[in-house]
mmCIF file of C-alpha atoms in Angstrom:
data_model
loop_
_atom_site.group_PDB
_atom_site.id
_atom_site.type_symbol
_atom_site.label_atom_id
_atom_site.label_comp_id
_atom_site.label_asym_id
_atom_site.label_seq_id
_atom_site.Cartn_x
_atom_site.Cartn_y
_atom_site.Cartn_z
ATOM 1 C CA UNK A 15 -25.873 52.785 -24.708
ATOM 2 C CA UNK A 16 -22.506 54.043 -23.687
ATOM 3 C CA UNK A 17 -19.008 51.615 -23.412
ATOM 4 C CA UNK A 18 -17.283 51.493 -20.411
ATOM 5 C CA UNK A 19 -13.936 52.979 -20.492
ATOM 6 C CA UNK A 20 -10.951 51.455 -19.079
ATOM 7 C CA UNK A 21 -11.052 54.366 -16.267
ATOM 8 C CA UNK A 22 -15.126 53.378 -15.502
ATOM 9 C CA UNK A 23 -13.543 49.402 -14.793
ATOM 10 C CA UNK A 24 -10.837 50.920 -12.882
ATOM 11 C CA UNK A 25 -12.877 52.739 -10.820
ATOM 12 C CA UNK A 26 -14.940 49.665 -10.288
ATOM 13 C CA UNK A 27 -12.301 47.302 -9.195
ATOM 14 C CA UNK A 28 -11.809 46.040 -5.717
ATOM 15 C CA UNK A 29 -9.208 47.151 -3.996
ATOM 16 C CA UNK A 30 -6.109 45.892 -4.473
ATOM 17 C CA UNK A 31 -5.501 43.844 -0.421
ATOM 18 C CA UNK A 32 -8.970 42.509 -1.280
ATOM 19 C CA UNK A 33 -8.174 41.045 -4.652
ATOM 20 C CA UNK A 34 -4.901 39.573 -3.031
ATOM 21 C CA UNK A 35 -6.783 38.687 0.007
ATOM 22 C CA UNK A 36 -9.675 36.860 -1.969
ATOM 23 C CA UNK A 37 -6.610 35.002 -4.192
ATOM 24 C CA UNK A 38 -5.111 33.827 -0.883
ATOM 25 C CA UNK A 39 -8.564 32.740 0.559
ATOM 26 C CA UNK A 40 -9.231 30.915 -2.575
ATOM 27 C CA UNK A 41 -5.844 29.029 -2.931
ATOM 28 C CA UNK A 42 -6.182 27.709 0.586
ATOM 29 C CA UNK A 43 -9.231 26.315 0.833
ATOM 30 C CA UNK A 44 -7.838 24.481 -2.733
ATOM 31 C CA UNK A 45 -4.762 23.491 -1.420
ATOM 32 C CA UNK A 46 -7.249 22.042 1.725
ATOM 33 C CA UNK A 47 -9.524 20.445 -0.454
ATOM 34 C CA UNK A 48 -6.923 18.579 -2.536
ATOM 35 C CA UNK A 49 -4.977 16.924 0.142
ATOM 36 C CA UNK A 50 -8.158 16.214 2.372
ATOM 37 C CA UNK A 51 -10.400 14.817 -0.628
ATOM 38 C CA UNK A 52 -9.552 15.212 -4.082
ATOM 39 C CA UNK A 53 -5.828 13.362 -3.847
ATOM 40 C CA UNK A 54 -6.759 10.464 -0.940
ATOM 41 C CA UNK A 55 -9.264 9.893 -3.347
ATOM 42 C CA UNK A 56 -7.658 9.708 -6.566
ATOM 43 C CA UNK A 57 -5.090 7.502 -4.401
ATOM 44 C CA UNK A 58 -7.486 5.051 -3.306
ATOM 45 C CA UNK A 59 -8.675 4.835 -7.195
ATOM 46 C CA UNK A 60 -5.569 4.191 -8.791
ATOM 47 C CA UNK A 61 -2.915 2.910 -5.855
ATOM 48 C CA UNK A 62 -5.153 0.275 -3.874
ATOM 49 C CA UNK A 63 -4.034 -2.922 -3.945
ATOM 50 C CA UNK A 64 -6.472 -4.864 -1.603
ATOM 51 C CA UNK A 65 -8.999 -6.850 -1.850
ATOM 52 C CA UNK A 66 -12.002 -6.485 -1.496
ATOM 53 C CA UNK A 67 -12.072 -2.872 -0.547
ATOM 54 C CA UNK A 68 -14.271 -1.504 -3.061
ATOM 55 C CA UNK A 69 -16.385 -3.980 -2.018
ATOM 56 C CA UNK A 70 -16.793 -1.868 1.350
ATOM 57 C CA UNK A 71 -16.829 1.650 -0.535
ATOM 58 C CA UNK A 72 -19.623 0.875 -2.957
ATOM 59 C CA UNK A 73 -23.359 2.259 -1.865
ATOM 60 C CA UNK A 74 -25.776 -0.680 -0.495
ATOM 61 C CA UNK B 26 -16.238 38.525 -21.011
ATOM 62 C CA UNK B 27 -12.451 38.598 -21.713
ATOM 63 C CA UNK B 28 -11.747 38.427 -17.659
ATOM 64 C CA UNK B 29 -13.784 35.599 -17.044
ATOM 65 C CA UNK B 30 -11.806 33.565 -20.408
ATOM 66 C CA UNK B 31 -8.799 34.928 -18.848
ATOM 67 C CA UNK B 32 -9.952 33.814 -15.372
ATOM 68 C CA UNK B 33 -10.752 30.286 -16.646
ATOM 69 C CA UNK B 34 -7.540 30.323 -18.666
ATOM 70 C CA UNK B 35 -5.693 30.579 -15.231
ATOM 71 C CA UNK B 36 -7.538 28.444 -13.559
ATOM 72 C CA UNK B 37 -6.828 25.352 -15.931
ATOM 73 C CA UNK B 38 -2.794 26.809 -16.060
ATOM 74 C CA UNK B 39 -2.988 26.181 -11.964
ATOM 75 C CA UNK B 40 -4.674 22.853 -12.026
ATOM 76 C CA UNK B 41 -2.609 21.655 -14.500
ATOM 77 C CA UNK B 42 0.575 22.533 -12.387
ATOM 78 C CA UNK B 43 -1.105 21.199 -9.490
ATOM 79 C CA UNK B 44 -1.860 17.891 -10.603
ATOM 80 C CA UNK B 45 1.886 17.945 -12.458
ATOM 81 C CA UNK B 46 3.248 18.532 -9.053
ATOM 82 C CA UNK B 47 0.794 15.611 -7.338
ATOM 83 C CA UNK B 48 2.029 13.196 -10.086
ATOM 84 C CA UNK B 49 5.832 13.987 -9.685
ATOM 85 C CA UNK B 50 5.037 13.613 -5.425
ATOM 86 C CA UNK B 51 3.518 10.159 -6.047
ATOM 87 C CA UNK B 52 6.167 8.966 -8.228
ATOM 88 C CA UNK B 53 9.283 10.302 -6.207
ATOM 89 C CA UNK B 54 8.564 11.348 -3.041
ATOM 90 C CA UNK B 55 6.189 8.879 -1.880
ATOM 91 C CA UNK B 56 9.468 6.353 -1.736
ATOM 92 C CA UNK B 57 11.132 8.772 0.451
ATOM 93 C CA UNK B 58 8.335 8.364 3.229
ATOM 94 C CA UNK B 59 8.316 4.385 2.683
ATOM 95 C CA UNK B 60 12.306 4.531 2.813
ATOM 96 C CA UNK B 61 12.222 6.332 6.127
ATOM 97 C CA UNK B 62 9.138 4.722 7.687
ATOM 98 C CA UNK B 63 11.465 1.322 6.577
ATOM 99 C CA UNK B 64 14.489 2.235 8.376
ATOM 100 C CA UNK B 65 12.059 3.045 11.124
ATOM 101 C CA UNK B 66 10.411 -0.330 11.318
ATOM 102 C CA UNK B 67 14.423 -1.605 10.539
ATOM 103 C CA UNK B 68 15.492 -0.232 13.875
ATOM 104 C CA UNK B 69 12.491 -1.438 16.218
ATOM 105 C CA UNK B 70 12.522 -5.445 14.336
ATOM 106 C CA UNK B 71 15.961 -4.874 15.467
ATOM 107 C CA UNK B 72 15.369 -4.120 19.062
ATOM 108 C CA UNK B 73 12.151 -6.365 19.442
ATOM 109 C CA UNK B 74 12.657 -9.883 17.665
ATOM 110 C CA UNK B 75 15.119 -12.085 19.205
ATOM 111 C CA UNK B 76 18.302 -13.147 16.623
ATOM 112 C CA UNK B 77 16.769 -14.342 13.679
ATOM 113 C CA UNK B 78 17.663 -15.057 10.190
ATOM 114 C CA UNK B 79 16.433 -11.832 8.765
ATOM 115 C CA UNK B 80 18.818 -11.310 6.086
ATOM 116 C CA UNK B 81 18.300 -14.199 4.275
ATOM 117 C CA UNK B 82 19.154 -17.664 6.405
ATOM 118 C CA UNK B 83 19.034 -21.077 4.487
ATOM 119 C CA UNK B 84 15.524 -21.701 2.817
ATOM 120 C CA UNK B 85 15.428 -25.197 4.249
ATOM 121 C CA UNK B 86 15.868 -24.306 7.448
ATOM 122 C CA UNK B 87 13.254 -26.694 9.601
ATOM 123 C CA UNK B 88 10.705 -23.849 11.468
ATOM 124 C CA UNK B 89 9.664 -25.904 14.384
ATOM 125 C CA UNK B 90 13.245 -25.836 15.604
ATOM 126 C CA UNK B 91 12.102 -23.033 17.558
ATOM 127 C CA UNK B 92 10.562 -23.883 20.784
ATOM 128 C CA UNK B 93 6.773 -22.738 20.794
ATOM 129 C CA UNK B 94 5.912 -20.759 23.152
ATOM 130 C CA UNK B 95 1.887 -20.358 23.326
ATOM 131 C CA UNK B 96 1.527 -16.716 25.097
ATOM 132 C CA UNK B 97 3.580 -15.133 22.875
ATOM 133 C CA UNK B 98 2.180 -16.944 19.820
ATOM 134 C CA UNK B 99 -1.183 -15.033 20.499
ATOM 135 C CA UNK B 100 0.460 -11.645 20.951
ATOM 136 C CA UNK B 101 -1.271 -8.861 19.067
ATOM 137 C CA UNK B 102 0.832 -6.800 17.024
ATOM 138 C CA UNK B 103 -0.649 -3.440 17.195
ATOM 139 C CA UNK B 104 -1.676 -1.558 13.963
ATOM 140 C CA UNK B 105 1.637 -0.063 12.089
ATOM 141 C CA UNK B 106 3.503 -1.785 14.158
ATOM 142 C CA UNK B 107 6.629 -4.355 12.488
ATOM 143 C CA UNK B 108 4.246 -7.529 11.808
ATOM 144 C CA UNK B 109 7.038 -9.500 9.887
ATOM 145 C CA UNK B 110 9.862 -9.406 7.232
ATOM 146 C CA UNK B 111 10.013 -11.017 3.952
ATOM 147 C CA UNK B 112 11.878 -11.259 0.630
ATOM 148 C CA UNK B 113 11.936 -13.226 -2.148
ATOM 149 C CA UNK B 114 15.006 -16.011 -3.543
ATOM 150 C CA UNK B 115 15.986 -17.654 -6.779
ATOM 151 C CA UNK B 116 18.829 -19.726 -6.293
ATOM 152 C CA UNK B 117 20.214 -17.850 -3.578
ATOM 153 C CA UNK B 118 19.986 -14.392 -4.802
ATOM 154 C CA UNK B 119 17.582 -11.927 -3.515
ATOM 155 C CA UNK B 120 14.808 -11.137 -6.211
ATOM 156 C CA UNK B 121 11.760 -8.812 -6.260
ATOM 157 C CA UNK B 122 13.384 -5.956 -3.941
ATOM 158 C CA UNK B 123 17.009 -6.352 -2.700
ATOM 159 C CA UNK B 124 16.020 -5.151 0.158
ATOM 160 C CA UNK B 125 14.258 -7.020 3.160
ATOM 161 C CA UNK B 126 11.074 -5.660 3.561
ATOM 162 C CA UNK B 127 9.272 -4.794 6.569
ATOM 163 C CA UNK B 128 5.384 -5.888 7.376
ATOM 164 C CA UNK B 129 3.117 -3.740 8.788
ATOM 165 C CA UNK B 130 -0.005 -5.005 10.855
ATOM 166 C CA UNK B 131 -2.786 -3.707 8.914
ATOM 167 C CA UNK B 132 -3.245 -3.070 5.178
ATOM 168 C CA UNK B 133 -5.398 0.340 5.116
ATOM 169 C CA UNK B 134 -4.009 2.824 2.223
ATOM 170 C CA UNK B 135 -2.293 4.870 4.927
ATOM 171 C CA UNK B 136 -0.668 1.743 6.727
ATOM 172 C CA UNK B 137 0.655 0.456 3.681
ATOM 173 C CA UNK B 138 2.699 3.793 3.358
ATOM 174 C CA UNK B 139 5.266 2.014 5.828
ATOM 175 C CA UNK B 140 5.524 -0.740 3.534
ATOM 176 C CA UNK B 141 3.500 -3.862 2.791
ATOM 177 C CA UNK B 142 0.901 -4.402 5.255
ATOM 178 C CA UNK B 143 -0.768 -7.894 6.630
ATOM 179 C CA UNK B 144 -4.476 -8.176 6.302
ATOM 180 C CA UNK B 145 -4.920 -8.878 10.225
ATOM 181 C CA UNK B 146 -7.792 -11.565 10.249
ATOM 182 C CA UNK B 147 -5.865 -13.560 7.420
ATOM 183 C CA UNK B 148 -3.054 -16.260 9.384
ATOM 184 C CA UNK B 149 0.174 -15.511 10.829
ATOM 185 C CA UNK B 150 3.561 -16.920 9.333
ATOM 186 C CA UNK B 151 3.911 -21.076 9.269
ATOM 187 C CA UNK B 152 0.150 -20.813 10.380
ATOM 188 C CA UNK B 153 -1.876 -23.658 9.124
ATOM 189 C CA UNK B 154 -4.045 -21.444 6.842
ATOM 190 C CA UNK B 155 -3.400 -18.666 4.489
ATOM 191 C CA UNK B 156 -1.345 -15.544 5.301
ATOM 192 C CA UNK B 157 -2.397 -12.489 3.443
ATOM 193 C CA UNK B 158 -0.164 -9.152 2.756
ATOM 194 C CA UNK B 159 -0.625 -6.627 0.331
ATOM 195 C CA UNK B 160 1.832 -4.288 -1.349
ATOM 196 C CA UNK B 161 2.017 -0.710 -3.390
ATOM 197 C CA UNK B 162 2.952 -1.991 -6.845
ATOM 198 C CA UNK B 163 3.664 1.470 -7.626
ATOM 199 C CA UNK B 164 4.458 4.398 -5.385
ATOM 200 C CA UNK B 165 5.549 4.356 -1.455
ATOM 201 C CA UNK B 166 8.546 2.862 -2.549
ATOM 202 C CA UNK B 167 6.526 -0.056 -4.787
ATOM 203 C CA UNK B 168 7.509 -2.875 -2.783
ATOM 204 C CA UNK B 169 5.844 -5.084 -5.267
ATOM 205 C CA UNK B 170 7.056 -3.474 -8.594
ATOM 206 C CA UNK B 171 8.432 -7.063 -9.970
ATOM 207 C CA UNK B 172 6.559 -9.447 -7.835
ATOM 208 C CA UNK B 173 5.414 -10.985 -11.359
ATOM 209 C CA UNK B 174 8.927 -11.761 -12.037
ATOM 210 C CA UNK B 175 8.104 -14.768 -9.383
ATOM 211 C CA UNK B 176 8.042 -18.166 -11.394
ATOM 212 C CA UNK B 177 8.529 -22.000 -10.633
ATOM 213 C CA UNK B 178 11.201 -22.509 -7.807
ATOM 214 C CA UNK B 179 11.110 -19.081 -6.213
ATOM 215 C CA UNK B 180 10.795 -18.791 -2.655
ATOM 216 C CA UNK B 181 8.980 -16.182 -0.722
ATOM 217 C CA UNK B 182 10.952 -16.046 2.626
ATOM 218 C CA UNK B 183 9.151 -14.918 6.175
ATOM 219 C CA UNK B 184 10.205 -14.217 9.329
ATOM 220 C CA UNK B 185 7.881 -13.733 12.266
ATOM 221 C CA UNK B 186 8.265 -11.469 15.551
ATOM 222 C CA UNK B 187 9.710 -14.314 17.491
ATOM 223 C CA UNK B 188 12.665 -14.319 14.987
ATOM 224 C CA UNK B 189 11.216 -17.743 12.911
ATOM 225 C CA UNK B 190 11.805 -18.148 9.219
ATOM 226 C CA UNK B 191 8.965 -19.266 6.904
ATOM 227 C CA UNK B 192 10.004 -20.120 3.290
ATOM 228 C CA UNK B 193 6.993 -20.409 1.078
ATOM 229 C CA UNK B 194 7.456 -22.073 -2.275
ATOM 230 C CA UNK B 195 6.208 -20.006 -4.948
ATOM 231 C CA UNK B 196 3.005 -21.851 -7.071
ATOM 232 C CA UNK B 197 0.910 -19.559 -9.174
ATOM 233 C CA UNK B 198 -0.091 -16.287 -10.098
ATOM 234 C CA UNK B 199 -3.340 -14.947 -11.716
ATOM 235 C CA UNK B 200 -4.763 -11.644 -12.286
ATOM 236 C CA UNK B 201 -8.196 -10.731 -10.825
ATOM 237 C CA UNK B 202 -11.056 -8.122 -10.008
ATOM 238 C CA UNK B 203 -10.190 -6.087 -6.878
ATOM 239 C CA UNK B 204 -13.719 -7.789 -5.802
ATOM 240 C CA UNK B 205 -12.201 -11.360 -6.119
ATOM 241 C CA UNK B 206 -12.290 -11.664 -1.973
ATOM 242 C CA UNK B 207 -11.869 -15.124 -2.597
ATOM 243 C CA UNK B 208 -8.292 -15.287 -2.835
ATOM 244 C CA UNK B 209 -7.663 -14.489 0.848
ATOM 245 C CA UNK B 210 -9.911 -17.389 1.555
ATOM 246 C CA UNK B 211 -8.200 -20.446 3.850
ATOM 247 C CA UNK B 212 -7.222 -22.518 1.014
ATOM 248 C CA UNK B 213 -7.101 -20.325 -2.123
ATOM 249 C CA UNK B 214 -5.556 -22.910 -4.198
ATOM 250 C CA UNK B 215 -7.779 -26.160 -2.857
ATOM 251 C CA UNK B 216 -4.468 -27.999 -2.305
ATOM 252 C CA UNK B 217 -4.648 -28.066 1.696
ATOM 253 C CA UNK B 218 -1.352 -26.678 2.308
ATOM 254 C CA UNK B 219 -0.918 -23.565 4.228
ATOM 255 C CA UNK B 220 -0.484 -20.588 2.487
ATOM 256 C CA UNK B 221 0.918 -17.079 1.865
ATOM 257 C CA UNK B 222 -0.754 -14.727 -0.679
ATOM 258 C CA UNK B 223 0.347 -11.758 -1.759
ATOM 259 C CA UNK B 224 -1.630 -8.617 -3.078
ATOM 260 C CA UNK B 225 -1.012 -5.710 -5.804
ATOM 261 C CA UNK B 226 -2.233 -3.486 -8.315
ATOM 262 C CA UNK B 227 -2.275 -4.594 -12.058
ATOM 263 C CA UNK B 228 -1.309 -3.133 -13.997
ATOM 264 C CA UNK B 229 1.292 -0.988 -12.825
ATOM 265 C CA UNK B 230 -0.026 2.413 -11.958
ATOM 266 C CA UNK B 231 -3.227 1.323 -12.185
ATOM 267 C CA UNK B 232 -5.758 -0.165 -9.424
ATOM 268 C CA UNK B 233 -8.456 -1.495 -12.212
ATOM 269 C CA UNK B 234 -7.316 -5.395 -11.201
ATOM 270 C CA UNK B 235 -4.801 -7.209 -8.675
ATOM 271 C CA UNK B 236 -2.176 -9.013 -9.349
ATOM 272 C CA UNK B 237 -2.007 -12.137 -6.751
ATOM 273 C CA UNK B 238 0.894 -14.652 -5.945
ATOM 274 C CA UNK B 239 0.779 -17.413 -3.989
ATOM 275 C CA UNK B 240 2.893 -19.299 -2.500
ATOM 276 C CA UNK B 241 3.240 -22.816 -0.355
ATOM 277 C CA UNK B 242 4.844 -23.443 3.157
ATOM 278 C CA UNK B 243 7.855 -25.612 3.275
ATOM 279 C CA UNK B 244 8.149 -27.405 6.266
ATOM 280 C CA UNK B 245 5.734 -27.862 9.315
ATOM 281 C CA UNK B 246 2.791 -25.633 9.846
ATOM 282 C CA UNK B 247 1.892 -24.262 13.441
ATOM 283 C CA UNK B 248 -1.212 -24.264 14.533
ATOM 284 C CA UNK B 249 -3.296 -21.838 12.618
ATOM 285 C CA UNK B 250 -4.492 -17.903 14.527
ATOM 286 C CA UNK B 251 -6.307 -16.694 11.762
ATOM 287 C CA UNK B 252 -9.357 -14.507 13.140
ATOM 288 C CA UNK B 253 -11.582 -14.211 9.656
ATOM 289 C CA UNK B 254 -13.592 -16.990 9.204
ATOM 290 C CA UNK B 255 -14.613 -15.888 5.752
ATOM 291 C CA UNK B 256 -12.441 -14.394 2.626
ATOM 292 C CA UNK B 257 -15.168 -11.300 2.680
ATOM 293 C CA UNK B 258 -14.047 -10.987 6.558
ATOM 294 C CA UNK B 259 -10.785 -10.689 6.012
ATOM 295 C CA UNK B 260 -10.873 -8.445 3.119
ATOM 296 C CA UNK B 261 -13.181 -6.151 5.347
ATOM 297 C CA UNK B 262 -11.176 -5.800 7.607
ATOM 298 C CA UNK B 263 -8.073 -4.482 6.554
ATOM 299 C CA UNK B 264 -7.902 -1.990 9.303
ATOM 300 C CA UNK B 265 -8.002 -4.743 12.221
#
């Protein structure tokens, strides 16, 4: 079995705009995801103070 | 191997900034929204309720002085909207927050970004039944911060759209599940007094229980507008 040398994973990489390209994608849809569902929810976990509201949220 | 260690590596580095940054946003700049959204609700209270004794007027002032006038008692306050004012007195000096603090209609998470918010099927201030507003106790400026700080001979001062004061006489807190609905019920306490009760998180920074404080009217009641006829109702409805 032969190793790969560091020119073979060169060779294999993506192109450098795609790499950056992907790392943009990806950071977006985070930065989307966290302010649309992962803080509002953390926020309604630990910064609610109704009552009764978790009364509403939990499955029937 | 070593890219996808590396890759993870990274990926904990960002999230770990990320949620640093969310923390240091909910501590800090959360008050700056509250602050403005304040000055905000400062400006239209201003423009809207007829000369009242906002800033603090004399606790035994009688509130049926005023003359009633029934069209504009049932006037809805839209959601968001300046519902009333209120602070908090021992002995004269402002306690709680130094500064008056404005009442939102509506107590959803985002309303209550403005400030504290009034559960709108709970009663209106001086009503005959029991007037419900909850507050960040942490965060959004944390209205509520000290509100345990109330004791025996406190008074929890409101005043309504048509420029009324309300001064509630402090009486008890407790601590209790966020599930505890009953404490926005008509008569809470079982005395038969109208009543004001407020809402936060305990404890601080955390939303596992509420902290709630209630307080008496002083004076006359008017007659009561509260829309929920039950405590699970009004703690339904929070959006109106």
């Amino acid at each position: 079995m032969s190793r790969s040398t560091p020119d073979d994973d060169a060779t294999r990489r993506w192109p450098r705009w795609i790499r950056v390209l992907v790392l943009l994608v990806v950071i977006a849809v985070s930065v989307v995801l966290l302010f649309t569902w992962v803080f509002p929810w953390v926020e309604e976990l630990t910064q609610d103070p109704t009552i009764g509201s978790q009364l509403l949220r939990r499955p029937r | 191997m070593t890219r996808v260690v590396r890759g993870f590596g990274w990926l904990l580095v960002v999230s770990g900034v990320v949620v640093l940054l969310y923390v240091v946003y909910l501590l800090w700049f959360t008050g700056l929204e509250t602050e403005r959204a304040q000055r905000e609700l400062a400006e239209t209270w201003s423009l809207t309720v007829p000369d009242g004794p906002v800033a603090g007027g004399q606790p035994d002032d009688p509130p049926d002085r005023v003359e009633e006038d029934e069209d504009e008692e049932d006037e809805e306050v839209a959601l968001g909207d300046a519902f009333a004012a209120l602070w908090f007195e021992r002995d004269g000096e402002r306690i709680v927050d130094d500064e008056v603090l404005f009442v939102v209609s509506g107590a959803t998470l985002q309303l209550l970004r403005s400030g504290p918010g009034h559960y709108p099927l709970s009663d209106r201030p001086g009503g005959a039944g029991n007037l419900a507003i909850a507050g960040h106790r942490t965060t959004y400026g944390a209205p509520f911060w000290s509100l345990d700080v109330l004791t025996e001979g406190d008074t929890i001062h409101v005043v309504d759209r048509r420029g009324r004061e309300w001064v509630y006489a402090y009486r008890e807190q407790r601590i209790v599940a966020p599930t505890d609905v009953w404490v926005l019920g008509a008569d809470p306490l079982g005395s038969g007094a109208p009543t004001i009760t407020l809402t936060t998180c305990h404890p601080r920074g955390s939303a596992a229980q509420r902290l709630i404080v209630w307080g008496e009217l002083l004076g006359d009641p008017i007659e009561s507008t509260a829309r929920g006829t039950t405590p699970q109702e009004i703690a339904g409805r929070v959006e109106g």
